[in-house]
Amino acid sequence: MNIVIRDGHIIDPSQGIDGGGDIFIEDGKIKEVALHKTSSHSKGGRRQGNDPELRVIDAKGLIIMPGLIDMHVHLREPGFEYKETIQTGTMAAVKGGFTTVCCMPNTLPVNDNASVTEFIKRKASQEGHCAVLPIGAITKEQKGEKLAEIGTMRNEGCIAFSDDGQPVTNSLIMRRALEYSKSFDVPVISHSEDLTLSEDGVMNEGVISITLGLKGIPVEAEQIMIFRDILLAELTGGRLHIAHVSTEGSVNLIRNAKNRGANVTAETCPHYFSLTEEAVQGYNTNAKVNPPLRTARDIEAIKKGLKDGTIDAIATDHAPHHRDEKMREFDTAPFGISGLETALGLSLRLVQEGVLSLRQLIEKMTLNPAKILRIKKGTLRPGMDADILVVDEKKEYIVHADQFISKGKNTPFEGWELRGSPVLTMYKGKIYEW
Ligand SMILES: [Zn+2]
């Protein structure tokens, strides 16, 4: 079926497009982007009137952008299907406006060899609702001891490597991983955490951790590892990507490294620019994330980093858990929240607050992750997969975890009023409407 999305405000940073127009889709691919000023001569205008096979979607008053890319999710399959599956996780992704998700390897078994990678890809092609790009482990079983089969996993389709959830404590192994990343032209994603400093910590170290009697994680636990990994990236020339940046010091380290020309990119997550450690008050396990929520000062620094380009991408670190697990005491509850279905609404607050332009925000959720991962996504160029998102910027809604498609109902944003919501997500021409 041929489809046209008409009369929307099209924003595609990859082509510098920002204006009213129509998008034509044929056989699951983008056929043409016809901007209104120049569309009087386009074939598209004539096609619309008399083609009975053409489905017309009216996008008047709506924003049309490339489908979002989330370079950091945990789909939990294989091994933890009670938390999430590839089917439920990708459906949640599509609901949140994402058409590509990259899944971290901390499954059971760990994605540390080509057979697990192959399993994930096969499951995704059978049951997935969007593109699933696997991230392979850096070390076998993510134990930090021996390098995993990076080359064969790369050939099987892994687009990056990370031990996310765990740091690579051994500096020599991280050095080797970065050397590999250079030869395979893939990023190594650093979960930056010095375990000797963070050990047993459950929230940010500060006044609130003291008053609550909880063990704190100092910002240095993150920053020391970021600094080490930047130095190793500079030593090797490998491509380093810093996951879930949460502190002012981290932003400064990355900014300085970029100024020196280091091969480093970075992401943050909506919760790190939306919430402070105050959210933990009352021992709220739905605010337990790793790295932990920090302070207002850190939020300001992260916003500044997003604005000046120090932080390239916004990812969710979608980390769903079963409700019972989050019902435990704060100390023993697992880290992580369900992020796919709140990410866009929370990120649009940056635009509403004037931190980013809408185009900059879209860049950080489409073009930039595509560039970091070197994937042919995040663009509305003719010939590419018709991965498209239509957003109603004005639509207000209240976050209710019960309405999440994700199996993970754990969110610190319950009851928040957000503005801006996906109304239609298209993945390879397939339409999901909300
Ligand atoms: Zn992590």
Coordinates of C-alpha atoms and ligand atoms in Angstrom, one line a residue:
M1 CA 0.0 0.0 0.0
N2 CA 1.1 3.5 -0.7
I3 CA 0.7 6.1 2.0
V4 CA 0.9 9.9 2.1
I5 CA 1.2 11.8 5.4
R6 CA -0.1 15.2 4.4
D7 CA 0.2 18.8 5.6
G8 CA 2.5 18.2 8.6
H9 CA 5.3 20.3 9.9
I10 CA 8.3 18.1 8.8
I11 CA 11.5 18.3 10.8
D12 CA 14.4 16.1 9.6
P13 CA 17.8 17.4 10.8
S14 CA 19.6 14.9 8.6
Q15 CA 18.5 16.9 5.5
G16 CA 18.1 20.3 7.1
I17 CA 14.3 20.1 6.6
D18 CA 12.1 22.2 8.8
G19 CA 8.8 23.2 7.1
G20 CA 5.3 22.2 6.0
G21 CA 4.9 19.4 3.5
D22 CA 3.8 15.9 2.6
I23 CA 5.7 12.6 2.9
F24 CA 5.1 9.8 0.4
I25 CA 5.7 6.2 1.4
E26 CA 5.8 3.3 -1.0
D27 CA 6.5 -0.4 -0.1
G28 CA 7.7 0.5 3.3
K29 CA 10.2 3.0 2.1
I30 CA 10.2 6.7 1.9
K31 CA 9.5 7.8 -1.6
E32 CA 9.5 11.5 -1.4
V33 CA 9.4 14.4 1.0
A34 CA 7.5 17.2 -0.8
L35 CA 7.8 20.6 1.0
H36 CA 4.9 22.9 0.4
K37 CA 6.9 25.7 -1.1
T38 CA 8.4 23.5 -3.8
S39 CA 5.7 20.9 -4.1
S40 CA 3.7 22.5 -6.9
H41 CA 5.8 20.6 -9.4
S42 CA 6.1 17.4 -7.5
K43 CA 4.7 14.2 -8.8
G44 CA 3.2 13.7 -5.4
G45 CA 0.6 16.4 -5.7
R46 CA -0.9 14.7 -8.8
R47 CA -0.8 11.2 -7.3
Q48 CA -3.0 12.1 -4.4
G49 CA -6.2 12.7 -6.2
N50 CA -6.9 9.6 -8.2
D51 CA -5.1 6.7 -6.6
P52 CA -7.5 4.4 -4.8
E53 CA -4.6 2.4 -3.3
L54 CA -3.3 5.5 -1.6
R55 CA -3.9 5.9 2.1
V56 CA -4.0 9.5 3.1
I57 CA -3.1 10.5 6.7
D58 CA -3.8 14.1 7.7
A59 CA -1.1 15.6 9.8
K60 CA -2.3 19.2 9.9
G61 CA -1.1 20.8 13.0
L62 CA 1.2 17.9 13.8
I63 CA 5.0 17.4 13.7
I64 CA 6.5 14.8 11.4
M65 CA 9.9 13.5 12.2
P66 CA 12.1 10.4 11.7
G67 CA 11.2 7.6 14.1
L68 CA 13.2 7.9 17.3
I69 CA 16.3 5.8 18.0
D70 CA 16.9 4.6 21.6
M71 CA 20.5 3.5 21.8
H72 CA 20.2 2.2 25.4
V73 CA 17.4 -0.3 26.3
H74 CA 17.1 -3.5 28.3
L75 CA 14.7 -5.8 26.6
R76 CA 15.4 -8.6 29.1
E77 CA 15.1 -11.4 26.6
P78 CA 16.5 -14.1 26.8
G79 CA 16.3 -15.0 30.4
F80 CA 14.2 -12.4 32.2
E81 CA 10.9 -12.6 30.2
Y82 CA 8.9 -12.0 33.4
K83 CA 10.4 -8.4 33.3
E84 CA 10.0 -7.7 29.6
T85 CA 10.2 -9.5 26.2
I86 CA 11.3 -8.4 22.8
Q87 CA 7.6 -8.3 21.9
T88 CA 6.4 -6.2 24.8
G89 CA 9.6 -4.0 24.8
T90 CA 9.4 -3.1 21.2
M91 CA 5.6 -2.5 21.4
A92 CA 6.4 -0.1 24.3
A93 CA 9.1 1.5 22.1
V94 CA 6.7 2.1 19.2
K95 CA 4.1 3.6 21.7
G96 CA 6.8 5.9 22.9
G97 CA 7.7 7.0 19.3
F98 CA 10.8 4.8 18.8
T99 CA 11.3 2.8 15.7
T100 CA 14.8 1.6 16.5
V101 CA 16.1 0.3 19.9
C102 CA 19.5 -1.0 20.8
C103 CA 19.4 -3.7 23.4
M104 CA 22.1 -4.2 26.1
P105 CA 23.7 -7.6 26.5
N106 CA 23.0 -8.2 30.2
T107 CA 20.5 -11.0 29.5
L108 CA 20.7 -14.7 30.5
P109 CA 22.7 -16.0 28.8
V110 CA 24.6 -12.8 28.2
N111 CA 24.9 -11.6 24.6
D112 CA 28.6 -12.4 24.5
N113 CA 28.6 -14.7 21.5
A114 CA 27.1 -14.8 18.0
S115 CA 24.5 -17.4 18.9
V116 CA 22.8 -15.2 21.4
T117 CA 23.0 -12.3 19.0
E118 CA 21.4 -14.5 16.3
F119 CA 18.6 -15.5 18.8
I120 CA 17.8 -11.8 19.5
K121 CA 17.7 -10.9 15.9
R122 CA 15.5 -13.9 15.0
K123 CA 13.1 -13.2 17.8
A124 CA 13.0 -9.5 16.9
S125 CA 12.2 -10.3 13.3
Q126 CA 9.4 -12.7 14.3
E127 CA 7.8 -10.8 17.2
G128 CA 9.4 -7.3 17.3
H129 CA 7.5 -4.2 16.4
C130 CA 10.5 -2.0 15.6
A131 CA 14.2 -2.5 14.6
V132 CA 16.2 -4.2 17.4
L133 CA 19.9 -3.7 17.1
P134 CA 21.9 -5.8 19.6
I135 CA 24.8 -4.5 21.6
G136 CA 27.3 -7.2 22.4
A137 CA 29.1 -7.7 25.7
I138 CA 32.8 -6.5 25.9
T139 CA 33.7 -9.4 28.2
K140 CA 32.5 -13.0 28.5
E141 CA 29.5 -13.2 30.8
Q142 CA 30.2 -9.5 31.5
K143 CA 32.6 -10.7 34.2
G144 CA 35.3 -8.2 33.1
E145 CA 37.9 -11.0 32.8
K146 CA 38.2 -12.1 29.2
L147 CA 37.2 -10.4 26.0
A148 CA 34.0 -11.7 24.4
E149 CA 33.8 -12.7 20.7
I150 CA 33.6 -9.2 19.5
G151 CA 34.5 -10.0 15.8
T152 CA 31.9 -12.7 15.3
M153 CA 29.2 -10.8 17.2
R154 CA 30.0 -7.8 14.9
N155 CA 29.6 -10.0 11.9
E156 CA 26.3 -11.3 13.3
G157 CA 25.0 -7.7 13.6
C158 CA 26.0 -6.2 16.9
I159 CA 26.3 -2.4 16.4
A160 CA 28.2 -1.6 19.6
F161 CA 29.8 -3.3 22.6
S162 CA 29.2 -2.7 26.3
D163 CA 29.2 -4.5 29.6
D164 CA 26.4 -2.1 30.7
G165 CA 25.1 -2.7 34.1
Q166 CA 28.7 -3.5 35.0
P167 CA 31.9 -1.4 34.4
V168 CA 35.0 -2.9 32.8
T169 CA 37.2 -2.5 35.8
N170 CA 40.3 -3.9 34.2
S171 CA 41.9 -1.0 32.3
L172 CA 43.9 -3.3 30.0
I173 CA 40.7 -5.1 28.9
M174 CA 39.1 -1.7 28.3
R175 CA 42.2 -0.7 26.3
R176 CA 41.9 -3.9 24.2
A177 CA 38.2 -3.3 23.6
L178 CA 38.8 0.2 22.4
E179 CA 41.5 -1.1 20.0
Y180 CA 39.0 -3.7 18.7
S181 CA 36.4 -1.0 18.3
K182 CA 38.8 0.9 16.1
S183 CA 39.4 -2.1 13.8
F184 CA 35.7 -3.0 13.6
D185 CA 34.5 0.7 13.5
V186 CA 32.0 0.3 16.4
P187 CA 31.6 2.3 19.6
V188 CA 32.5 0.9 23.0
I189 CA 29.8 2.1 25.4
S190 CA 31.1 2.7 28.9
H191 CA 29.0 2.1 31.9
S192 CA 31.2 4.3 34.0
E193 CA 31.3 3.2 37.6
D194 CA 34.2 2.6 40.0
L195 CA 32.8 -0.3 42.0
T196 CA 35.2 0.3 44.9
L197 CA 33.6 3.7 45.4
S198 CA 30.0 2.8 44.6
E199 CA 29.9 -0.5 46.3
D200 CA 26.6 -1.1 48.2
G201 CA 25.6 2.4 47.5
V202 CA 21.9 2.8 46.6
M203 CA 21.5 6.6 46.0
N204 CA 23.4 9.8 45.5
E205 CA 25.9 10.5 48.3
G206 CA 24.8 13.7 50.1
V207 CA 22.6 15.2 52.7
I208 CA 19.6 13.1 51.7
S209 CA 21.4 9.8 51.8
I210 CA 22.6 10.7 55.3
T211 CA 19.1 11.7 56.6
L212 CA 17.6 8.6 55.0
G213 CA 20.3 6.4 56.4
L214 CA 21.1 5.0 52.9
K215 CA 24.6 4.3 51.6
G216 CA 25.5 6.9 49.0
I217 CA 27.3 6.7 45.7
P218 CA 29.6 9.7 45.2
V219 CA 29.8 11.5 41.9
E220 CA 33.5 10.5 41.7
A221 CA 32.5 6.8 41.2
E222 CA 31.2 7.9 37.8
Q223 CA 33.7 10.6 37.0
I224 CA 36.8 8.5 37.7
M225 CA 35.8 5.9 35.2
I226 CA 34.8 8.5 32.6
F227 CA 38.2 10.1 32.9
R228 CA 40.0 6.7 32.6
D229 CA 38.0 5.7 29.6
I230 CA 38.6 9.1 27.9
L231 CA 42.3 8.6 28.5
L232 CA 42.2 5.1 27.0
A233 CA 40.2 6.4 24.0
E234 CA 42.9 9.0 23.4
L235 CA 45.6 6.3 23.8
T236 CA 44.0 3.9 21.4
G237 CA 42.1 6.1 19.0
G238 CA 39.1 3.9 19.6
R239 CA 35.5 5.1 19.7
L240 CA 34.2 5.7 23.1
H241 CA 30.5 6.4 24.0
I242 CA 29.7 7.3 27.6
A243 CA 26.3 6.0 28.8
H244 CA 23.9 7.7 31.1
V245 CA 25.8 10.8 32.1
S246 CA 24.4 12.0 35.5
T247 CA 26.8 14.5 37.0
E248 CA 28.2 18.0 36.4
G249 CA 31.8 16.7 36.7
S250 CA 31.1 14.1 34.0
V251 CA 29.8 16.8 31.6
N252 CA 32.9 18.9 32.2
L253 CA 35.2 15.9 31.6
I254 CA 33.5 15.1 28.3
R255 CA 33.4 18.7 27.2
N256 CA 37.2 19.0 27.8
A257 CA 37.9 15.8 26.0
K258 CA 35.9 16.8 23.0
N259 CA 37.7 20.2 23.0
R260 CA 41.0 18.2 22.8
G261 CA 39.6 16.3 19.9
A262 CA 39.1 13.0 21.7
N263 CA 36.9 10.4 19.9
V264 CA 34.1 10.5 22.5
T265 CA 30.4 10.8 22.5
A266 CA 27.9 10.8 25.3
E267 CA 24.2 10.3 26.2
T268 CA 22.0 11.2 29.1
C269 CA 18.5 9.9 30.0
P270 CA 15.3 11.9 30.7
H271 CA 15.4 11.1 34.4
Y272 CA 18.8 12.8 34.8
F273 CA 17.5 16.1 33.6
S274 CA 14.0 15.8 35.1
L275 CA 14.5 14.6 38.7
T276 CA 16.8 15.2 41.6
E277 CA 17.8 12.9 44.5
E278 CA 14.8 14.3 46.3
A279 CA 12.7 11.8 44.4
V280 CA 14.1 9.1 46.6
Q281 CA 12.5 10.6 49.7
G282 CA 10.0 8.2 51.3
Y283 CA 12.3 5.3 50.1
N284 CA 10.7 5.4 46.7
T285 CA 12.2 2.5 44.9
N286 CA 10.8 3.8 41.6
A287 CA 13.5 6.5 41.9
K288 CA 16.3 4.0 42.3
V289 CA 18.5 4.1 39.2
N290 CA 22.1 3.5 38.5
P291 CA 23.8 6.0 38.3
P292 CA 21.6 7.6 40.9
L293 CA 19.6 10.7 40.6
R294 CA 21.7 13.7 41.5
T295 CA 21.2 17.4 42.4
A296 CA 19.7 20.5 40.9
R297 CA 23.2 21.6 40.0
D298 CA 23.9 18.5 38.1
I299 CA 20.6 18.9 36.2
E300 CA 21.7 22.4 35.2
A301 CA 25.0 21.1 34.0
I302 CA 23.4 18.3 32.0
K303 CA 21.0 20.8 30.3
K304 CA 24.0 23.0 29.5
G305 CA 25.8 19.9 28.1
L306 CA 22.8 19.1 25.9
K307 CA 22.6 22.6 24.7
D308 CA 26.2 23.1 23.7
G309 CA 26.5 19.6 22.2
T310 CA 28.7 18.0 24.8
I311 CA 25.9 15.4 25.3
D312 CA 25.1 14.1 21.8
A313 CA 22.1 11.9 22.5
I314 CA 19.1 11.2 24.7
A315 CA 18.6 7.5 25.5
T316 CA 16.1 6.0 27.9
D317 CA 18.1 3.2 29.8
H318 CA 14.7 1.5 29.8
A319 CA 15.3 -1.0 32.6
P320 CA 12.0 -2.7 33.4
H321 CA 11.5 -4.9 36.5
H322 CA 8.7 -7.0 37.9
R323 CA 6.5 -5.0 40.3
D324 CA 7.3 -7.3 43.1
E325 CA 11.0 -6.7 42.8
K326 CA 10.5 -2.9 43.1
M327 CA 8.2 -3.5 46.2
R328 CA 11.3 -4.7 48.2
E329 CA 13.1 -2.5 50.7
F330 CA 15.1 0.3 49.1
D331 CA 18.4 -1.3 49.8
T332 CA 17.6 -4.6 48.0
A333 CA 15.3 -3.4 45.2
P334 CA 16.9 -3.5 41.8
F335 CA 18.1 -0.4 40.0
G336 CA 16.2 0.8 36.9
I337 CA 13.0 2.3 35.6
S338 CA 10.7 1.8 32.6
G339 CA 11.5 4.7 30.3
L340 CA 10.3 4.1 26.7
E341 CA 6.8 5.5 27.2
T342 CA 7.7 8.7 29.0
A343 CA 10.9 9.7 27.2
L344 CA 9.5 11.9 24.5
G345 CA 7.1 13.8 26.8
L346 CA 9.9 14.4 29.3
S347 CA 12.4 15.4 26.6
L348 CA 9.9 17.8 25.1
R349 CA 10.0 19.7 28.4
L350 CA 13.5 20.8 27.3
V351 CA 12.0 22.5 24.3
Q352 CA 9.1 24.0 26.4
E353 CA 11.7 25.4 28.8
G354 CA 13.8 26.8 26.0
V355 CA 16.8 24.6 26.7
L356 CA 16.8 23.1 23.2
S357 CA 15.0 23.9 20.0
L358 CA 12.7 21.2 18.7
R359 CA 15.1 20.5 15.9
Q360 CA 18.0 20.1 18.4
L361 CA 15.9 17.7 20.4
I362 CA 15.0 15.6 17.4
E363 CA 18.6 15.5 16.4
K364 CA 19.5 14.0 19.8
M365 CA 16.9 11.3 19.4
T366 CA 17.4 10.5 15.7
L367 CA 20.3 11.7 13.7
N368 CA 23.0 11.7 16.5
P369 CA 22.4 8.2 17.7
A370 CA 22.4 7.0 14.0
K371 CA 25.7 8.7 13.5
I372 CA 27.3 7.3 16.6
L373 CA 26.1 3.8 15.7
R374 CA 26.7 4.3 11.9
I375 CA 23.3 3.0 11.0
K376 CA 21.0 4.0 8.2
K377 CA 18.2 5.2 10.4
G378 CA 17.0 8.5 11.9
T379 CA 16.4 10.1 8.5
L380 CA 13.5 10.8 6.1
R381 CA 15.7 10.5 3.0
P382 CA 14.1 8.9 0.0
G383 CA 14.9 5.2 -0.3
M384 CA 15.2 4.7 3.5
D385 CA 12.9 2.6 5.6
A386 CA 9.7 4.5 6.3
D387 CA 10.4 4.9 10.0
I388 CA 8.3 8.0 10.9
L389 CA 6.9 9.6 13.9
V390 CA 4.0 12.0 14.0
V391 CA 3.7 14.0 17.2
D392 CA 1.0 16.2 18.6
E393 CA 3.0 18.8 20.5
K394 CA 0.0 20.2 22.2
K395 CA -1.6 17.0 23.4
E396 CA -1.5 16.9 27.2
Y397 CA -1.6 13.7 29.2
I398 CA -1.0 12.3 32.6
V399 CA 1.5 9.5 33.1
H400 CA -0.1 6.3 34.4
A401 CA 2.1 3.3 34.7
D402 CA -0.9 1.0 34.6
Q403 CA -1.3 2.1 31.0
F404 CA 2.2 1.3 30.0
I405 CA 2.6 -1.5 27.4
S406 CA 5.9 -2.4 28.9
K407 CA 5.8 -5.1 31.5
G408 CA 7.8 -2.8 33.7
K409 CA 5.4 -0.5 35.5
N410 CA 8.2 1.1 37.6
T411 CA 8.4 4.9 37.0
P412 CA 9.1 7.9 39.2
F413 CA 6.9 10.0 36.9
E414 CA 3.5 8.5 37.9
G415 CA 0.9 11.3 37.9
W416 CA 3.1 13.8 36.0
E417 CA 1.4 15.9 33.4
L418 CA 3.3 16.0 30.1
R419 CA 2.7 17.8 26.9
G420 CA 3.5 16.3 23.5
S421 CA 2.7 12.8 22.5
P422 CA 3.1 10.4 19.6
V423 CA -0.1 10.0 17.6
L424 CA 1.2 7.8 14.9
T425 CA 4.4 5.7 14.7
M426 CA 5.3 4.1 11.4
Y427 CA 7.9 1.3 11.2
K428 CA 8.9 0.2 7.7
G429 CA 5.5 1.5 6.5
K430 CA 3.5 -0.3 9.1
I431 CA 1.2 2.1 11.0
Y432 CA 0.6 2.2 14.8
E433 CA -1.9 4.8 15.8
W434 CA -2.7 6.0 19.3
Ligands
ZN1 ZN 24.5 1.4 32.7

